[in-house]
Amino acid sequence: MDDTRNRRGVETLFSGGRLIAVPRKADRRTQLLEHLATTLFAAGEEYTEKEVNARLGQVHDDHAALRRYLVIGGQLTRTRDGAAYRRAA
């Protein structure tokens, strides 16, 4: 999918900078998660769970669900003990 079209599609999920709904359809959710990973987390940086929660909390109240979706979807990696997160390559 074209990058511009993808961005436009993801933008419809936001209002006033806040995520209004997490898509149920897998393809649409993947688009959202990729957008969140690239806009909220710098490549090569390591984040604590608290930092991840704070960044995700800027866009949606259920930061725990978004964090879980990002890890399960492969957009973020987590250390075995859950202490550190990184944007996946």
PDB file of C-alpha atoms in Angstrom:
ATOM      1  CA  MET A   1       0.000   0.000   0.000  1.00  0.00           C
ATOM      2  CA  ASP A   2       1.170   3.501  -0.854  1.00  0.00           C
ATOM      3  CA  ASP A   3       2.662   5.412   2.121  1.00  0.00           C
ATOM      4  CA  THR A   4       0.542   8.532   1.617  1.00  0.00           C
ATOM      5  CA  ARG A   5      -2.651   6.484   1.356  1.00  0.00           C
ATOM      6  CA  ASN A   6      -1.670   4.532   4.472  1.00  0.00           C
ATOM      7  CA  ARG A   7      -1.072   7.747   6.464  1.00  0.00           C
ATOM      8  CA  ARG A   8      -4.385   9.196   5.323  1.00  0.00           C
ATOM      9  CA  GLY A   9      -6.167   6.008   6.351  1.00  0.00           C
ATOM     10  CA  VAL A  10      -4.570   6.007   9.790  1.00  0.00           C
ATOM     11  CA  GLU A  11      -5.358   9.689  10.332  1.00  0.00           C
ATOM     12  CA  THR A  12      -9.084   8.883  10.179  1.00  0.00           C
ATOM     13  CA  LEU A  13      -8.638   6.891  13.411  1.00  0.00           C
ATOM     14  CA  PHE A  14      -7.617  10.039  15.320  1.00  0.00           C
ATOM     15  CA  SER A  15      -9.456  13.108  16.523  1.00  0.00           C
ATOM     16  CA  GLY A  16      -7.583  15.962  18.174  1.00  0.00           C
ATOM     17  CA  GLY A  17      -4.432  13.839  18.294  1.00  0.00           C
ATOM     18  CA  ARG A  18      -6.181  11.075  20.245  1.00  0.00           C
ATOM     19  CA  LEU A  19      -6.948   7.612  18.958  1.00  0.00           C
ATOM     20  CA  ILE A  20     -10.728   7.242  18.854  1.00  0.00           C
ATOM     21  CA  ALA A  21     -10.861   3.491  18.190  1.00  0.00           C
ATOM     22  CA  VAL A  22      -8.567   0.510  17.770  1.00  0.00           C
ATOM     23  CA  PRO A  23      -9.565  -1.232  14.540  1.00  0.00           C
ATOM     24  CA  ARG A  24     -10.891  -4.779  14.773  1.00  0.00           C
ATOM     25  CA  LYS A  25      -9.761  -5.768  11.280  1.00  0.00           C
ATOM     26  CA  ALA A  26      -6.223  -7.147  11.358  1.00  0.00           C
ATOM     27  CA  ASP A  27      -4.910  -5.219   8.325  1.00  0.00           C
ATOM     28  CA  ARG A  28      -6.235  -1.926   9.620  1.00  0.00           C
ATOM     29  CA  ARG A  29      -4.883  -2.583  13.123  1.00  0.00           C
ATOM     30  CA  THR A  30      -1.471  -3.412  11.658  1.00  0.00           C
ATOM     31  CA  GLN A  31      -1.467  -0.059   9.822  1.00  0.00           C
ATOM     32  CA  LEU A  32      -2.255   1.697  13.083  1.00  0.00           C
ATOM     33  CA  LEU A  33       0.413  -0.181  15.052  1.00  0.00           C
ATOM     34  CA  GLU A  34       3.080   0.547  12.425  1.00  0.00           C
ATOM     35  CA  HIS A  35       2.115   4.213  12.539  1.00  0.00           C
ATOM     36  CA  LEU A  36       2.320   4.305  16.349  1.00  0.00           C
ATOM     37  CA  ALA A  37       5.656   2.482  16.408  1.00  0.00           C
ATOM     38  CA  THR A  38       7.292   4.819  13.896  1.00  0.00           C
ATOM     39  CA  THR A  39       5.863   8.050  15.292  1.00  0.00           C
ATOM     40  CA  LEU A  40       6.220   7.390  19.025  1.00  0.00           C
ATOM     41  CA  PHE A  41       9.416   5.316  19.226  1.00  0.00           C
ATOM     42  CA  ALA A  42      12.826   6.117  17.748  1.00  0.00           C
ATOM     43  CA  ALA A  43      14.763   3.330  16.068  1.00  0.00           C
ATOM     44  CA  GLY A  44      17.621   2.053  18.222  1.00  0.00           C
ATOM     45  CA  GLU A  45      16.325   3.642  21.448  1.00  0.00           C
ATOM     46  CA  GLU A  46      15.468   1.594  24.522  1.00  0.00           C
ATOM     47  CA  TYR A  47      12.402   2.442  26.616  1.00  0.00           C
ATOM     48  CA  THR A  48      11.223   1.344  30.042  1.00  0.00           C
ATOM     49  CA  GLU A  49       7.654   0.090  30.414  1.00  0.00           C
ATOM     50  CA  LYS A  50       6.800   3.364  32.154  1.00  0.00           C
ATOM     51  CA  GLU A  51       8.128   5.355  29.163  1.00  0.00           C
ATOM     52  CA  VAL A  52       6.226   3.163  26.692  1.00  0.00           C
ATOM     53  CA  ASN A  53       3.035   3.627  28.725  1.00  0.00           C
ATOM     54  CA  ALA A  54       3.521   7.397  28.831  1.00  0.00           C
ATOM     55  CA  ARG A  55       4.016   7.646  25.072  1.00  0.00           C
ATOM     56  CA  LEU A  56       1.046   5.432  24.284  1.00  0.00           C
ATOM     57  CA  GLY A  57      -1.029   7.237  26.912  1.00  0.00           C
ATOM     58  CA  GLN A  58      -0.624  10.431  24.886  1.00  0.00           C
ATOM     59  CA  VAL A  59      -2.842   8.938  22.182  1.00  0.00           C
ATOM     60  CA  HIS A  60      -5.149   6.492  24.007  1.00  0.00           C
ATOM     61  CA  ASP A  61      -6.242   5.730  27.571  1.00  0.00           C
ATOM     62  CA  ASP A  62      -5.755   1.962  27.225  1.00  0.00           C
ATOM     63  CA  HIS A  63      -1.970   2.095  26.868  1.00  0.00           C
ATOM     64  CA  ALA A  64      -1.623  -1.481  28.173  1.00  0.00           C
ATOM     65  CA  ALA A  65      -3.690  -2.884  25.295  1.00  0.00           C
ATOM     66  CA  LEU A  66      -1.741  -0.861  22.728  1.00  0.00           C
ATOM     67  CA  ARG A  67       1.569  -1.987  24.252  1.00  0.00           C
ATOM     68  CA  ARG A  68       0.431  -5.616  24.116  1.00  0.00           C
ATOM     69  CA  TYR A  69      -0.733  -5.252  20.483  1.00  0.00           C
ATOM     70  CA  LEU A  70       2.613  -3.679  19.523  1.00  0.00           C
ATOM     71  CA  VAL A  71       4.591  -6.530  21.100  1.00  0.00           C
ATOM     72  CA  ILE A  72       2.354  -9.282  19.717  1.00  0.00           C
ATOM     73  CA  GLY A  73       2.319  -7.606  16.300  1.00  0.00           C
ATOM     74  CA  GLY A  74       6.117  -7.409  16.252  1.00  0.00           C
ATOM     75  CA  GLN A  75       6.400  -3.622  16.072  1.00  0.00           C
ATOM     76  CA  LEU A  76       8.035  -3.484  19.525  1.00  0.00           C
ATOM     77  CA  THR A  77      10.357  -6.021  21.104  1.00  0.00           C
ATOM     78  CA  ARG A  78      10.559  -6.614  24.830  1.00  0.00           C
ATOM     79  CA  THR A  79      13.317  -8.077  26.964  1.00  0.00           C
ATOM     80  CA  ARG A  80      12.510 -11.392  28.653  1.00  0.00           C
ATOM     81  CA  ASP A  81      11.974  -9.718  32.000  1.00  0.00           C
ATOM     82  CA  GLY A  82       9.779  -7.000  30.446  1.00  0.00           C
ATOM     83  CA  ALA A  83      12.035  -4.229  31.715  1.00  0.00           C
ATOM     84  CA  ALA A  84      12.973  -2.731  28.324  1.00  0.00           C
ATOM     85  CA  TYR A  85      11.293  -2.210  24.969  1.00  0.00           C
ATOM     86  CA  ARG A  86      12.641  -1.282  21.514  1.00  0.00           C
ATOM     87  CA  ARG A  87      11.086  -0.525  18.162  1.00  0.00           C
ATOM     88  CA  ALA A  88      11.571  -3.596  15.978  1.00  0.00           C
ATOM     89  CA  ALA A  89      13.883  -3.238  12.983  1.00  0.00           C
TER      90      ALA A  89
END
